[in-house]
Tab-separated table of C-alpha atoms and ligand atoms in Angstrom:
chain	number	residue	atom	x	y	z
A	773	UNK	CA	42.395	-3.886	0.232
A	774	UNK	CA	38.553	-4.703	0.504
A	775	UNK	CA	37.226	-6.729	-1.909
A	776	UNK	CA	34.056	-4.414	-2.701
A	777	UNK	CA	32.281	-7.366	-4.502
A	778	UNK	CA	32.122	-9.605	-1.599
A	779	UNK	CA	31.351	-7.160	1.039
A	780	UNK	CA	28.199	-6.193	-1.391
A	781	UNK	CA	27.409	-10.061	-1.826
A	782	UNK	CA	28.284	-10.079	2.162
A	783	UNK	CA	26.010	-7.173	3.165
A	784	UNK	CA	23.691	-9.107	0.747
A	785	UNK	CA	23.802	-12.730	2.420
A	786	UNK	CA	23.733	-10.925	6.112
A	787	UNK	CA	20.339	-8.830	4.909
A	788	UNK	CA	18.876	-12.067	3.519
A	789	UNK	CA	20.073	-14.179	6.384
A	790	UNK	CA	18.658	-11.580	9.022
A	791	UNK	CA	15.043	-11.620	7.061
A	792	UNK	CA	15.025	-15.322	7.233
A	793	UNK	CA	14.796	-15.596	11.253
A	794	UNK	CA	11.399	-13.529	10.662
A	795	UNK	CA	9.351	-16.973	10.231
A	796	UNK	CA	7.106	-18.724	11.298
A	797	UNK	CA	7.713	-22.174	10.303
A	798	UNK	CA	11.478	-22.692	12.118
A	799	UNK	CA	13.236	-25.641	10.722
A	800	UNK	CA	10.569	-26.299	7.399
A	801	UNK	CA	11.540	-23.564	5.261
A	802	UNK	CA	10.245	-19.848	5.503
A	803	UNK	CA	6.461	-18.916	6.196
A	804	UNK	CA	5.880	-15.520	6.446
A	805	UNK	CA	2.516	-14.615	5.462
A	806	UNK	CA	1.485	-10.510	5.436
A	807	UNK	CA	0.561	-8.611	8.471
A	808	UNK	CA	1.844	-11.820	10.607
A	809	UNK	CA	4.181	-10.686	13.636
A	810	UNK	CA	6.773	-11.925	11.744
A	811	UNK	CA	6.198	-10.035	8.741
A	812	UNK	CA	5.485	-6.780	10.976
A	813	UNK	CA	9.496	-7.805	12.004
A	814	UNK	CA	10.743	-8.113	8.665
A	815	UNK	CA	9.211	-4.975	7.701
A	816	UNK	CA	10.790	-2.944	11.038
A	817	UNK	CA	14.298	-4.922	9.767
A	818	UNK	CA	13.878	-3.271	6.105
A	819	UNK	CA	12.799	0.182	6.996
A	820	UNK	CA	15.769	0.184	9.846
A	821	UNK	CA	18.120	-0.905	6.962
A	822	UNK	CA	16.540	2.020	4.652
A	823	UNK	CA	17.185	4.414	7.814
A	824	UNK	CA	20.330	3.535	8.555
A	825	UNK	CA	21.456	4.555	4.714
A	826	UNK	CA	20.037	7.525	5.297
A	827	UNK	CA	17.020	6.865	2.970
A	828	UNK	CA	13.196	8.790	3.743
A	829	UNK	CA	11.068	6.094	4.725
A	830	UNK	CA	7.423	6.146	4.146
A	831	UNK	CA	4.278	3.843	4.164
A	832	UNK	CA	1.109	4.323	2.209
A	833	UNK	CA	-2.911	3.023	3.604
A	834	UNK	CA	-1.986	-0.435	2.019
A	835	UNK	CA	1.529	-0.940	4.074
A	836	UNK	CA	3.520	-0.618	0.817
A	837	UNK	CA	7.142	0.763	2.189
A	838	UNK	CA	9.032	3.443	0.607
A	839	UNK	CA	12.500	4.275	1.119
A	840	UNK	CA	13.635	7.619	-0.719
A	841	UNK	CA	16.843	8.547	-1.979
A	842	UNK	CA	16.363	12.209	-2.609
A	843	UNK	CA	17.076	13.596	-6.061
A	844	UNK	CA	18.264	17.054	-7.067
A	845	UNK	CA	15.514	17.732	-8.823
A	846	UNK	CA	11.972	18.087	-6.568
A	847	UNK	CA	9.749	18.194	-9.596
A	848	UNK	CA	10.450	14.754	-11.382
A	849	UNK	CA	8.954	11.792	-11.341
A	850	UNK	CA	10.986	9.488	-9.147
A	851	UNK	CA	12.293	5.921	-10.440
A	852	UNK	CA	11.461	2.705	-8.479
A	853	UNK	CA	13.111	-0.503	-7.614
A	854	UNK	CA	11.849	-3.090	-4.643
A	855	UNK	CA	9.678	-6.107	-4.565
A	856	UNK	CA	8.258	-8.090	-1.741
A	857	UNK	CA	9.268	-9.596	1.489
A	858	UNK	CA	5.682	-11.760	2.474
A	859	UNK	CA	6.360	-16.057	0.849
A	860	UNK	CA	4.186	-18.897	0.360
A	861	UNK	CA	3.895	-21.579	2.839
A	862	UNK	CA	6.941	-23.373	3.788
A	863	UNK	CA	9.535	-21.035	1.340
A	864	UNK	CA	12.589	-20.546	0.414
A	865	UNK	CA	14.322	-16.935	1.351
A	866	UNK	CA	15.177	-15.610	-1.994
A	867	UNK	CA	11.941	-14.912	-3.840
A	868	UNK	CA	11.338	-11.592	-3.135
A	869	UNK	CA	13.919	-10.694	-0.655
A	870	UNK	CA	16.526	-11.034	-3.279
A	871	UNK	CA	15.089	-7.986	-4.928
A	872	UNK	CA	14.313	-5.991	-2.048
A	873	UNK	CA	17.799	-5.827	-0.459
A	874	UNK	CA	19.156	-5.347	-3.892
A	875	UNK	CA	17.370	-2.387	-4.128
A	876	UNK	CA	17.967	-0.869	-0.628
A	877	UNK	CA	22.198	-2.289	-1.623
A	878	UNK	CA	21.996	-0.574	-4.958
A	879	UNK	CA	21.075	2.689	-3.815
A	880	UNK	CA	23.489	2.234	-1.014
A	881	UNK	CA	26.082	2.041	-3.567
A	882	UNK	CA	24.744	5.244	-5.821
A	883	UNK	CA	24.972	7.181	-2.518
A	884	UNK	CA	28.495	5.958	-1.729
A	885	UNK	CA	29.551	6.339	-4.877
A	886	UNK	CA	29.098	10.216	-4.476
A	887	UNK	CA	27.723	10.586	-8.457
A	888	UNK	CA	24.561	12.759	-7.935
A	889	UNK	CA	20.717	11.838	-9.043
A	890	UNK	CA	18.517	14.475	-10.525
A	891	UNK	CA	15.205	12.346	-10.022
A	892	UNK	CA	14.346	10.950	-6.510
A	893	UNK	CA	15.328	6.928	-6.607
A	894	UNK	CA	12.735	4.798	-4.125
A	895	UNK	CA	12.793	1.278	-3.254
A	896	UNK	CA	9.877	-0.189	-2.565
A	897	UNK	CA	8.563	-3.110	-0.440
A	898	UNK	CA	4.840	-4.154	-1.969
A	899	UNK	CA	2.294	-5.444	0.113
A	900	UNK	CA	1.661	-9.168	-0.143
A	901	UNK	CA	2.893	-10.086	-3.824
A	902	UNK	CA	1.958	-14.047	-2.778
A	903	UNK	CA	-1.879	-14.912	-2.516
A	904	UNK	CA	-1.238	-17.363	0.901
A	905	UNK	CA	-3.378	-15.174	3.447
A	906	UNK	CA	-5.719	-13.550	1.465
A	907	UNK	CA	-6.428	-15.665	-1.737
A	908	UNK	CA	-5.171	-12.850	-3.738
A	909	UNK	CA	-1.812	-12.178	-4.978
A	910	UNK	CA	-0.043	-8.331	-5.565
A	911	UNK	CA	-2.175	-6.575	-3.360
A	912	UNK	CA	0.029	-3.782	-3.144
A	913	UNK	CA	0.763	-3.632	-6.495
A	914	UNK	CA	-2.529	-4.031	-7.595
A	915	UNK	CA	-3.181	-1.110	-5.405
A	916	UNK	CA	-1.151	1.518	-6.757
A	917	UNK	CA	-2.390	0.831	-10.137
A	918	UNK	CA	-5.577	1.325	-8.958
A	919	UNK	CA	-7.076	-2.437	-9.176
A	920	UNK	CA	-8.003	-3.007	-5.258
A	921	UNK	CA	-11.305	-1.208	-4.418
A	922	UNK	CA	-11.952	-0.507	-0.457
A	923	UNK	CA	-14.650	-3.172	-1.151
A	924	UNK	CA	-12.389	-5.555	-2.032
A	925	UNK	CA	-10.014	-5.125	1.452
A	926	UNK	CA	-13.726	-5.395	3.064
A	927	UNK	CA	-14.115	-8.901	1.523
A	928	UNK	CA	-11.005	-10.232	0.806
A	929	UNK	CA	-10.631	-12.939	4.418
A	930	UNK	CA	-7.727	-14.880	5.491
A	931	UNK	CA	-8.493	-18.653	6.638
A	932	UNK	CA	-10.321	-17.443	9.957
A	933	UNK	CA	-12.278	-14.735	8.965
A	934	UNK	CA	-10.677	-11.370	9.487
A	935	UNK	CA	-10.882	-9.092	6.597
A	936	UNK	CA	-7.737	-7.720	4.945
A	937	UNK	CA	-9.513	-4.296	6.686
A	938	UNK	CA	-10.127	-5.612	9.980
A	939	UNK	CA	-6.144	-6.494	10.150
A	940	UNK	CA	-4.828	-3.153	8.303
A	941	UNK	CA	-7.138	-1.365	11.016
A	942	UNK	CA	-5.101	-3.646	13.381
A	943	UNK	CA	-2.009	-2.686	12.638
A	944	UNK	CA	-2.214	0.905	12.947
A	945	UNK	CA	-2.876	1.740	8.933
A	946	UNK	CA	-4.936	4.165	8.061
A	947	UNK	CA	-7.749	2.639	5.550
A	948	UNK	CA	-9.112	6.915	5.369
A	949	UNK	CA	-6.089	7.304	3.441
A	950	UNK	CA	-6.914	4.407	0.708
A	951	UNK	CA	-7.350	6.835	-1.946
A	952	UNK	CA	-4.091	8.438	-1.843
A	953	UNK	CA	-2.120	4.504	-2.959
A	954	UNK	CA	-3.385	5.010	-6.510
A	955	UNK	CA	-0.617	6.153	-8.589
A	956	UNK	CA	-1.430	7.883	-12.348
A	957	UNK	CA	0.336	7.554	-15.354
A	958	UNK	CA	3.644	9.638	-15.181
A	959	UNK	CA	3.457	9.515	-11.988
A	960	UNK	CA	6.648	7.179	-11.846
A	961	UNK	CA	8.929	7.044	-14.326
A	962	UNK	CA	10.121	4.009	-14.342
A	963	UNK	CA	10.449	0.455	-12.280
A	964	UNK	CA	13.155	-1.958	-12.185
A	965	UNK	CA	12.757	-5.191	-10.278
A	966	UNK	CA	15.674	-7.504	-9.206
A	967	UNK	CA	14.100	-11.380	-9.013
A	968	UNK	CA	15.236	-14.996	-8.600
A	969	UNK	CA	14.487	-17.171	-12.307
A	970	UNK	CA	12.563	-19.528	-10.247
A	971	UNK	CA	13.086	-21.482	-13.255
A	972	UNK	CA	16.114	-23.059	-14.514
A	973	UNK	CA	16.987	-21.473	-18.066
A	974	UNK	CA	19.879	-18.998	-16.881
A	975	UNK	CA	21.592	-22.144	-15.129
A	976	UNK	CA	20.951	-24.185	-18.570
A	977	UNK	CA	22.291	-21.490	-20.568
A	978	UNK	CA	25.249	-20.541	-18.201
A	979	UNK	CA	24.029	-17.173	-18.021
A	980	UNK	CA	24.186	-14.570	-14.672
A	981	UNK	CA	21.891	-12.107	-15.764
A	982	UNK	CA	18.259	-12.821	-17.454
A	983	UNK	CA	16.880	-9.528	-18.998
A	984	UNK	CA	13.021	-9.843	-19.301
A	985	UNK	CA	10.958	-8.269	-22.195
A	986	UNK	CA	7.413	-9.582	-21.009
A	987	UNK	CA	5.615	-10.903	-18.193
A	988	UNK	CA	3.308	-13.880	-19.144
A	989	UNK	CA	-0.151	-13.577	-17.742
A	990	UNK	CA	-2.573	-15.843	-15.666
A	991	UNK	CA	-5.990	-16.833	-17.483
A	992	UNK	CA	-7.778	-18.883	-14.361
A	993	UNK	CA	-10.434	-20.993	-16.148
A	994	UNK	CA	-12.889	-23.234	-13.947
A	995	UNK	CA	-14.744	-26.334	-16.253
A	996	UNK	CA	-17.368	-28.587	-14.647
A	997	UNK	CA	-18.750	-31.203	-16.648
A	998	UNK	CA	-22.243	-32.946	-15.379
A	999	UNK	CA	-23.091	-36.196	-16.691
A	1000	UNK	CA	-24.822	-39.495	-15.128
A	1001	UNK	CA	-23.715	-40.773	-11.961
A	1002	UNK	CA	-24.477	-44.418	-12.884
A	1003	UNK	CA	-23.231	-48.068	-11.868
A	1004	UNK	CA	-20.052	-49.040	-13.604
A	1005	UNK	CA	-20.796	-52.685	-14.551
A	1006	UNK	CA	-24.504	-52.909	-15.408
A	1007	UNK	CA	-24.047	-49.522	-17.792
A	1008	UNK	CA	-23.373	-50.165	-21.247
A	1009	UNK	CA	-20.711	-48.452	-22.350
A	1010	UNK	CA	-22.911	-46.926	-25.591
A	1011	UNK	CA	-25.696	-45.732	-22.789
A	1012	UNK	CA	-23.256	-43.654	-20.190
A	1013	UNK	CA	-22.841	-39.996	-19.619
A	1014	UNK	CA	-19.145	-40.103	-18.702
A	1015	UNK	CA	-18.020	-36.609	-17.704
A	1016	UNK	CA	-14.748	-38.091	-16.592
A	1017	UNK	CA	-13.992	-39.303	-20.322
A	1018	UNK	CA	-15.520	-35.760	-21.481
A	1019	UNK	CA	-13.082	-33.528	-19.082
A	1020	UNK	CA	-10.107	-35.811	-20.456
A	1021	UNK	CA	-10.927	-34.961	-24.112
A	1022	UNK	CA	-10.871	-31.614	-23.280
A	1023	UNK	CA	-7.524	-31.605	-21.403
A	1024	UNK	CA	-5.807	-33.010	-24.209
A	1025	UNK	CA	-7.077	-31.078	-26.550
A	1026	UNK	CA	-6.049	-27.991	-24.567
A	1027	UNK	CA	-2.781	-29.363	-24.545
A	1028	UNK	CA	-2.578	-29.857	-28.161
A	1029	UNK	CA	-3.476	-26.019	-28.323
A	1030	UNK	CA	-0.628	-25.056	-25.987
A	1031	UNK	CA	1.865	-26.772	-27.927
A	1032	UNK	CA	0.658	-25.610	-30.998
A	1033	UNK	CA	0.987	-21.958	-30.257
A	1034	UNK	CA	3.931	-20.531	-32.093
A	1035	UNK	CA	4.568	-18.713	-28.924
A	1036	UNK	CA	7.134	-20.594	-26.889
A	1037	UNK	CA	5.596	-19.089	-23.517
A	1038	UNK	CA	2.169	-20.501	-23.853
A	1039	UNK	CA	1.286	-22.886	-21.663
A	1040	UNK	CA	-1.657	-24.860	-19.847
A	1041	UNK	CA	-1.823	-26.421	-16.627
A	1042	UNK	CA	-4.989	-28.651	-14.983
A	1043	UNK	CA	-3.515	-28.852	-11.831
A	1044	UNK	CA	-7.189	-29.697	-9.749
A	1045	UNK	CA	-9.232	-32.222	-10.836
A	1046	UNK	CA	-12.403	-33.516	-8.655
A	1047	UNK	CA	-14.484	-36.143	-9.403
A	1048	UNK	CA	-17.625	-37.111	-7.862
A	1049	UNK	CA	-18.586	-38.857	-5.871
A	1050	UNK	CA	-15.083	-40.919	-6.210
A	1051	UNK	CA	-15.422	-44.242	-6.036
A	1052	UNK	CA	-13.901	-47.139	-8.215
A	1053	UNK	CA	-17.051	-48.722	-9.173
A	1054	UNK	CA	-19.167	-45.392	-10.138
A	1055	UNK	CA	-19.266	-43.864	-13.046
A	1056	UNK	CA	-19.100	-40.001	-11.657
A	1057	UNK	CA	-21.841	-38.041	-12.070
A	1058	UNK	CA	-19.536	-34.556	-12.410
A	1059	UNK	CA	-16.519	-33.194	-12.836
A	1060	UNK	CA	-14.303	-30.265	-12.015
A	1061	UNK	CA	-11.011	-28.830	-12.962
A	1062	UNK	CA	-9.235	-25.647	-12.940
A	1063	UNK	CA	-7.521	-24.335	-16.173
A	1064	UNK	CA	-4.213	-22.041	-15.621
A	1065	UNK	CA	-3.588	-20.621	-19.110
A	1066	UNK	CA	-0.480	-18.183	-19.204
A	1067	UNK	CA	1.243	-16.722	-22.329
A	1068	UNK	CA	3.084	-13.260	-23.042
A	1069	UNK	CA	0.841	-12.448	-26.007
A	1070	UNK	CA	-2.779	-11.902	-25.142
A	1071	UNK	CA	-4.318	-12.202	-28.608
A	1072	UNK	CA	-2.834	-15.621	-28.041
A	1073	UNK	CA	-4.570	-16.181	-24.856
A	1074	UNK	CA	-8.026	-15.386	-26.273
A	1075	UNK	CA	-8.071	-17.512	-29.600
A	1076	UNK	CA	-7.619	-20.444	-27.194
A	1077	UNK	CA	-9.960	-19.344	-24.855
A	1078	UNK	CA	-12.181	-19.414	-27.669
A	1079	UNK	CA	-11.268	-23.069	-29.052
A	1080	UNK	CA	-11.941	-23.995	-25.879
A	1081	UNK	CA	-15.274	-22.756	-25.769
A	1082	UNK	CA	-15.960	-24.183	-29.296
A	1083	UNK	CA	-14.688	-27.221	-28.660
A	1084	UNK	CA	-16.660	-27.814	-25.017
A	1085	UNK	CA	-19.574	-27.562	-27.040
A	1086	UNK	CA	-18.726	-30.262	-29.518
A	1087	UNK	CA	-17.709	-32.637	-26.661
A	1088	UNK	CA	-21.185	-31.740	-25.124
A	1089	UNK	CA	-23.607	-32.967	-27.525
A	1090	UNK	CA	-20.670	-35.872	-28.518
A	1091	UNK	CA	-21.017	-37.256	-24.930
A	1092	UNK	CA	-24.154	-35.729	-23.893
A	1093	UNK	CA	-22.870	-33.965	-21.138
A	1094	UNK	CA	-23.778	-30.350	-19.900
A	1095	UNK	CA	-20.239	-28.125	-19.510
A	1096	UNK	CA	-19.806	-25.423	-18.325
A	1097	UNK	CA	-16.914	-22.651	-18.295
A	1098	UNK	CA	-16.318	-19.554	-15.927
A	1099	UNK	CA	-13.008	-17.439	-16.525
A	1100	UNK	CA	-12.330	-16.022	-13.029
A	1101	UNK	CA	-9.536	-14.154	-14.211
A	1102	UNK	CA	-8.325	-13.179	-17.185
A	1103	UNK	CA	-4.797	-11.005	-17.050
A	1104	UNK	CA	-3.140	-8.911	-20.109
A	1105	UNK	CA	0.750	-9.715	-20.086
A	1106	UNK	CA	2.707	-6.946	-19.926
A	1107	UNK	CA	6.015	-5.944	-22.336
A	1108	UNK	CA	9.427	-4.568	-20.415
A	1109	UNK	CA	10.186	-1.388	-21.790
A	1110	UNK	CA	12.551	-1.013	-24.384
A	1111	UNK	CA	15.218	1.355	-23.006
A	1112	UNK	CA	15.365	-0.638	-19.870
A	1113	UNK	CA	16.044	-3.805	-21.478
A	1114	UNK	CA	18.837	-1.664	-23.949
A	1115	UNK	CA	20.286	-0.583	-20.700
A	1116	UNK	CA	20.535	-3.947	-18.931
A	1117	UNK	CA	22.229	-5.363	-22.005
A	1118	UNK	CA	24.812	-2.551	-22.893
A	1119	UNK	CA	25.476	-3.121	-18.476
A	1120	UNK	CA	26.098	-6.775	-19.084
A	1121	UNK	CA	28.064	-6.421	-22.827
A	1122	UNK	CA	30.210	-3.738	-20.767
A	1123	UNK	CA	30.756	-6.055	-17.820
A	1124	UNK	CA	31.540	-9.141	-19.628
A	1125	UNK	CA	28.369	-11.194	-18.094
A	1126	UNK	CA	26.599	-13.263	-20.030
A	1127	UNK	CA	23.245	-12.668	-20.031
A	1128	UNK	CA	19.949	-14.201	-21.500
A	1129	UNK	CA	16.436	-12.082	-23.196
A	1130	UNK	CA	13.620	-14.027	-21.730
A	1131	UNK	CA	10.078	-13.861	-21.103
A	1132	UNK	CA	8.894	-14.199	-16.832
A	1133	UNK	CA	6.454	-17.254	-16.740
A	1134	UNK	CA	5.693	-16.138	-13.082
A	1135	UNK	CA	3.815	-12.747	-12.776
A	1136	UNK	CA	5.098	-10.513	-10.300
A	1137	UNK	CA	4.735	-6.749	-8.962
A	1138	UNK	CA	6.155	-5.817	-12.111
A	1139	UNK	CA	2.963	-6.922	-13.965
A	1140	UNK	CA	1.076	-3.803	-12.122
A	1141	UNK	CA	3.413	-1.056	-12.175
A	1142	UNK	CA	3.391	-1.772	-15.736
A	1143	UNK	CA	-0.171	-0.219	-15.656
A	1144	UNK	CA	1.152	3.268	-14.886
A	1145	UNK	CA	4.920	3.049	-15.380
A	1146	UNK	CA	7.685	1.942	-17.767
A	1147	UNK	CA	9.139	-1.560	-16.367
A	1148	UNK	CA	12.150	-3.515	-16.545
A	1149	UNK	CA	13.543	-6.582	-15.032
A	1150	UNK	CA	16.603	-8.582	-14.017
A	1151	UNK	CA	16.416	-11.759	-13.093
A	1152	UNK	CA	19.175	-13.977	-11.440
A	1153	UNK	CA	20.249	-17.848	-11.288
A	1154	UNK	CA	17.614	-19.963	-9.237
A	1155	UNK	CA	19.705	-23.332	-8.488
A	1156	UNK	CA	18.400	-26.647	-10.583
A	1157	UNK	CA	15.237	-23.718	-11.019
A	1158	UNK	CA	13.914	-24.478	-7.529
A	1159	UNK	CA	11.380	-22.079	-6.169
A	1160	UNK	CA	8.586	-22.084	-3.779
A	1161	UNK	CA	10.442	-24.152	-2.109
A	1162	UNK	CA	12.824	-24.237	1.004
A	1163	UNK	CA	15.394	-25.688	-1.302
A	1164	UNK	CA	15.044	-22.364	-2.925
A	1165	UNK	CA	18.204	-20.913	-3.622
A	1166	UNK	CA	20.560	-18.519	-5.236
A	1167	UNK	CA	24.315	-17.736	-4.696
A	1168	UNK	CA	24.450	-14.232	-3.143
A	1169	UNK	CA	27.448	-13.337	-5.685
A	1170	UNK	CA	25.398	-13.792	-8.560
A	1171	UNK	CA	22.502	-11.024	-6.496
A	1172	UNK	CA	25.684	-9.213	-5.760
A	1173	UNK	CA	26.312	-9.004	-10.069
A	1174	UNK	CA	22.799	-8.204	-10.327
A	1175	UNK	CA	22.848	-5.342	-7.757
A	1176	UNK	CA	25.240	-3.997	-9.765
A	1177	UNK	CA	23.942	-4.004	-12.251
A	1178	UNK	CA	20.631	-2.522	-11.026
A	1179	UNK	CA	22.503	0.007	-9.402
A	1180	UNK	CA	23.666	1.190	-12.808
A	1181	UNK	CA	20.688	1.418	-14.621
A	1182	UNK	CA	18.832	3.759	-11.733
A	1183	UNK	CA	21.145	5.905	-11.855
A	1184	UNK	CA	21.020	6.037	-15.383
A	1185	UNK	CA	17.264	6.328	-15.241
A	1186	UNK	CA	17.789	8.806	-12.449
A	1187	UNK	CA	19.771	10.971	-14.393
A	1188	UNK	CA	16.952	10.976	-17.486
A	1189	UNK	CA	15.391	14.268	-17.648
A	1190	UNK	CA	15.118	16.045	-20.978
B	1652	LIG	ZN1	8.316	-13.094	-6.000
């Protein structure tokens, strides 16, 4: 008798396996940046798999991919699962893939199964969730909820110029069709994402499944102090306009507001910090550093924004330096729907596998369907929490307990009509 567990955790590892020879860094983990040859590959791999299960493969102006199950009933909203093939530099092969050929697996095993679904079930591959090429992350995403203008594919460039339109145009999409991607409210019913931890809390908690009730947002914050640039041993120490010892005030002082939120998923990162002109024996004359402020509850987000602010401006005329702050983004974190999370729970309590309610620290597609659908997600064991990374990995029988899983709960959703 076939095992049906391992052949899905075998159809997994050979769909997985198959997307990681689409790369174009051989032998230092996977690079596969969007609209690359490569990628163009991994997408004809996907859409073969999605045609070869007998799905209705589709792709809007933006090169999102959708593969359609069809539904008995023509009129309802379909549900969606999928995420993204495209990685950061030098990868692993899980983030992302894991989700997609979950999705394409889990439908596989609805349609096997021979139980019938009223609403149409798609999986979808989005368009570029990483930032590598362009500078901007979700692009797909952000597209079908309607937050990528036609001027921003006009001035969004990769590292040598071309414009995200200038390679779209390239590769046979049609940019005339842009304002068909937009998707309203109701217009999908619902979105489930499968997706590696990338952390390691499921490992530390010996859990399989990690059921997510909100996405924590980016705030990107830029500070540059100016000060003095002055001579480091014939300047008194009362006389100098240090904005090196005015930055590290404020970094510790952000910290201290991080750790004093009573929300466990706020946190702060400086993870640039230039300071000029950068020599030993100078006392710079300016600094800069990039703030990257995430936290599930927004309100949250905001109060520290504003101690920030407050507190720049006492460390200003303290040090008598001139700071100054530009938010270049400022994201609202998004909460999983309810029934989705209920669902995910009663699958695990019924299969015996231990599961964990978590927020997502990383953002991901999810964040942007939330803007015109109900969401859900399932995340799955990242070994030691390794990600972005070519150590990256996950065992394919724990995707395999996911798939499940996820093939469960779109049917169920499937199968919701009033
Ligand atoms: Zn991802």
């Amino acid at each position: 008798m076939i095992n049906l567990k391992n052949a899905l955790a075998d159809n997994i590892r050979r769909d997985i396996e198959a997307l990681s020879n689409f790369n174009q860094t051989p032998g230092a983990g996977i690079t596969r940046l969007v609209f690359t040859d490569e990628e163009i590959e991994a997408r004809k791999y996907i859409k073969f798999r999605m045609n070869e299960i007998g799905l209705v493969v589709r792709e809007d102006a933006i090169g999102n991919i959708f593969g359609k199950l069809k539904g008995s009933h023509d009129k309802s909203s379909p549900v969606w699962t999928g995420s993204h093939i495209d990685t950061v530099l030098n990868a692993g092969q899980f983030d992302g893939m894991a989700g997609v050929v979950a999705g394409i697996e889990a439908v596989r095993l609805i349609k096997e199964s021979g139980c019938s679904n009223k609403r149409d079930i798609e999986v979808v591959v989005f368009t570029s969730e990483e930032p590598t090429r362009f500078g901007k992350g979700c692009l797909g995403s952000r597209a079908l909820a309607g937050e990528l203008t036609l001027n921003d594919i006009k001035n969004l460039k990769d590292d040598l110029g071309q414009s995200l339109e200038d390679v779209l145009l390239q590769r046979g999409y049609n940019i005339n069709e842009f304002n068909k991607v937009k998707k309203e409210l109701g217009e999908v019913h619902s979105f489930v994402e499968l997706h590696i931890e990338q952390g390691a809390v499921l490992e530390d908690t010996g859990s399989k499944v990690g059921i997510v009730t909100a996405i924590s947002a980016p705030t990107d914050i830029r500070v540059t102090v100016n000060g003095v640039q002055q001579h480091a041993g014939a300047t008194p120490m009362y006389m100098r306009k240090d904005p090196l010892t005015a930055s590290s005030e404020i970094i510790l002082e952000l910290e201290k507001m991080a750790r004093a939120s009573k929300n466990i998923s706020t946190v702060v990162t400086v993870g640039m910090f230039d300071a000029f002109p950068g020599a030993s024996n100078v006392i710079p004359g300016k600094t800069s550093f990039s703030i990257d402020l995430r936290s599930t509850d927004f309100e949250e987000k905001c109060k520290i924004i504003n101690s920030l602010n407050q507190y720049t401006g006492y460390i200003s005329s303290l040090r008598n330096v001139e700071i100054t702050t530009e938010i270049i983004c400022n994201e609202k974190p998004e909460k999983a729907d309810t029934y989705i999370i209920d669902a995910i729970k009663n699958s695990c309590i019924e299969k015996n596998i231990k599961y964990n309610i978590m927020h997502s620290g990383a953002y991901h597609d999810s964040m942007f369907v939330a803007h015109f659908a109900p969401f859900g997600m399932i995340f799955v064991p990242s070994k030691n929490g390794i990600s972005h990374n070519m150590e990256e990995w996950t065992d394919y029988e724990d995707i395999a307990l996911g798939t499940d899983i996820l093939s469960g709960i779109l049917l169920n959703l499937s199968n919701e009509i009033k």
